[in-house]
Amino acid sequence: METKTSKRTGTNREDNKVIFDTLDHPVVVNSFIENIKKGINAGYRDFILDFSKIHPIFPNASVPISGLIQYYKNTGVVFSYIDNSDNIISSTQFFDPIEPQDGSQLKLKNTLNKIWKFSNHESVFWLVNSFLEELRRSDIFEEGVLVGIEWCVNEIMDNVLNHSSQSIGFIMGQIHKSKKHIAFTVFDYGQGIYNSLKDSTYAPRHPLDAITLSVKEGVSRDKKNFQGNGIFGLHQIVKFNEGRLSITSNSAAYILKKDIAKSFKNVPTISREVGCTTIDFQLDYGNKISISDALKFGEKNYEIQNILLESLENEYNQIHYKINERVTGSGTRPSGLRTRNDILNIIKETKKVIVLDFDEIVLITSSFADEVIGKLLIELGFYGFNNIIRLRNMNSTVQNIVQRSVSQRMAQSLNK
Ligand SMILES: Nc1ncnc2c1ncn2[C@@H]1O[C@H](COP(=O)(O)OP(=O)(O)O)[C@@H](O)[C@H]1O
Ligand SMILES: [Mg+2]
């Protein structure tokens, strides 16, 4: 039996079987590419991928590998897999990333922790929207972080459609609440940044040169149609947040971590023509980002429109929060917590009054009332709550439930 063992690289190959030790680090991607190439050279066209040992999975390893599997499948290579005991491969759509078909469904679905395929602007729009709706209910984000994430994810996905020459990308996002940390990775098996820039006026000398250029303000392969501020802005946002950015394309890699930049050459890739691009960014959402400072193009500070807040605004310049439209889940304690997170994130984003509209809500549970109203009142204080929140359209049953749970919550907070 032909055996290739390499410690600390993430995968080992035994004939046509590739065994994964982990899926939590980008080096696994390199070792996967090398092992598949060697396997193909040894005559195999049919591989078994063994994921039984892995746990957990992170976007920076799993998104590129998932996309590479799709690439190799298109060239006639056949794969089968062995999942781990939690079925993590099937539950993350790792082996068969899905392109969102009916966007309206995504609103109800948690799109984080899954690998998605996208090939048009509609999918990008729905995915970004759905990621953000889920994030803002999951925890409380410091000022500027949510719009920063939205901007970065949009720019990176848009680049795949505009520059990769393949117009197919793969994406996954995660939130790690214990570390107050989000991670997104986007991969495409297109031409790569070097190939897309090499015939432009910037004429990069080699792949690393191309990545370094792409990070600069105003660099684009086509200045007539594009502005060249996407990757620059992403880099700035990550820098201001002291997060982490990694760009891998055409055999080069650039990593920015807490303001220290490192670069690498000779990173394995499919071929010169198929240079692939992987962009991974991680932000600390407990660390606020001044978007107007981060996104300064030329002398102009750029303000990001908050599309969600604009869509919720009413004619009195208030945020009209319709409970029956924005609450997801069945009105229990967890869904109350998600709703409170959503409201607290809005309070961080605007100084406007927020109208909580209970129209069409016939009944709520007292645990939902406690999570949303009771705890919000304690958190904001009586004065703050009165200044920011207005309650509207509660029927008498709902009023009674709210009244009871709020008094209990207040009494409890006084007895502490
Ligand atoms: N996924 C990608 N594949 C190939 N080239 C890319 C990709 N993403 C970015 N690039 C290259 O990097 C350049 C800079 O990207 P960006 O800063 O977003 O500016 P713009 O999109 O306005 O040109 C692009 O013009 C393109 O040449
Ligand atoms: Mg761009």
mmCIF file of N, CA, C and O and ligand atoms in Angstrom, residues 155 159 163 230, ligand 2:
data_model
loop_
_atom_site.group_PDB
_atom_site.id
_atom_site.type_symbol
_atom_site.label_atom_id
_atom_site.label_comp_id
_atom_site.label_asym_id
_atom_site.label_seq_id
_atom_site.Cartn_x
_atom_site.Cartn_y
_atom_site.Cartn_z
ATOM 1 N N GLU A 155 -18.559 43.253 -0.700
ATOM 2 C CA GLU A 155 -17.443 43.566 -1.605
ATOM 3 C C GLU A 155 -16.738 42.296 -2.078
ATOM 4 O O GLU A 155 -16.396 42.163 -3.253
ATOM 5 N N ASN A 159 -16.737 40.784 -5.910
ATOM 6 C CA ASN A 159 -15.494 40.580 -6.662
ATOM 7 C C ASN A 159 -15.465 39.236 -7.375
ATOM 8 O O ASN A 159 -14.947 39.128 -8.488
ATOM 9 N N HIS A 163 -14.692 39.569 -11.171
ATOM 10 C CA HIS A 163 -13.285 39.419 -11.566
ATOM 11 C C HIS A 163 -12.768 37.992 -11.666
ATOM 12 O O HIS A 163 -11.678 37.783 -12.201
ATOM 13 N N GLY A 230 -12.606 48.078 -2.961
ATOM 14 C CA GLY A 230 -13.210 46.961 -2.230
ATOM 15 C C GLY A 230 -12.241 46.323 -1.252
ATOM 16 O O GLY A 230 -12.480 46.279 -0.042
HETATM 17 MG MG MG B 2 -14.496 45.091 -5.830
#
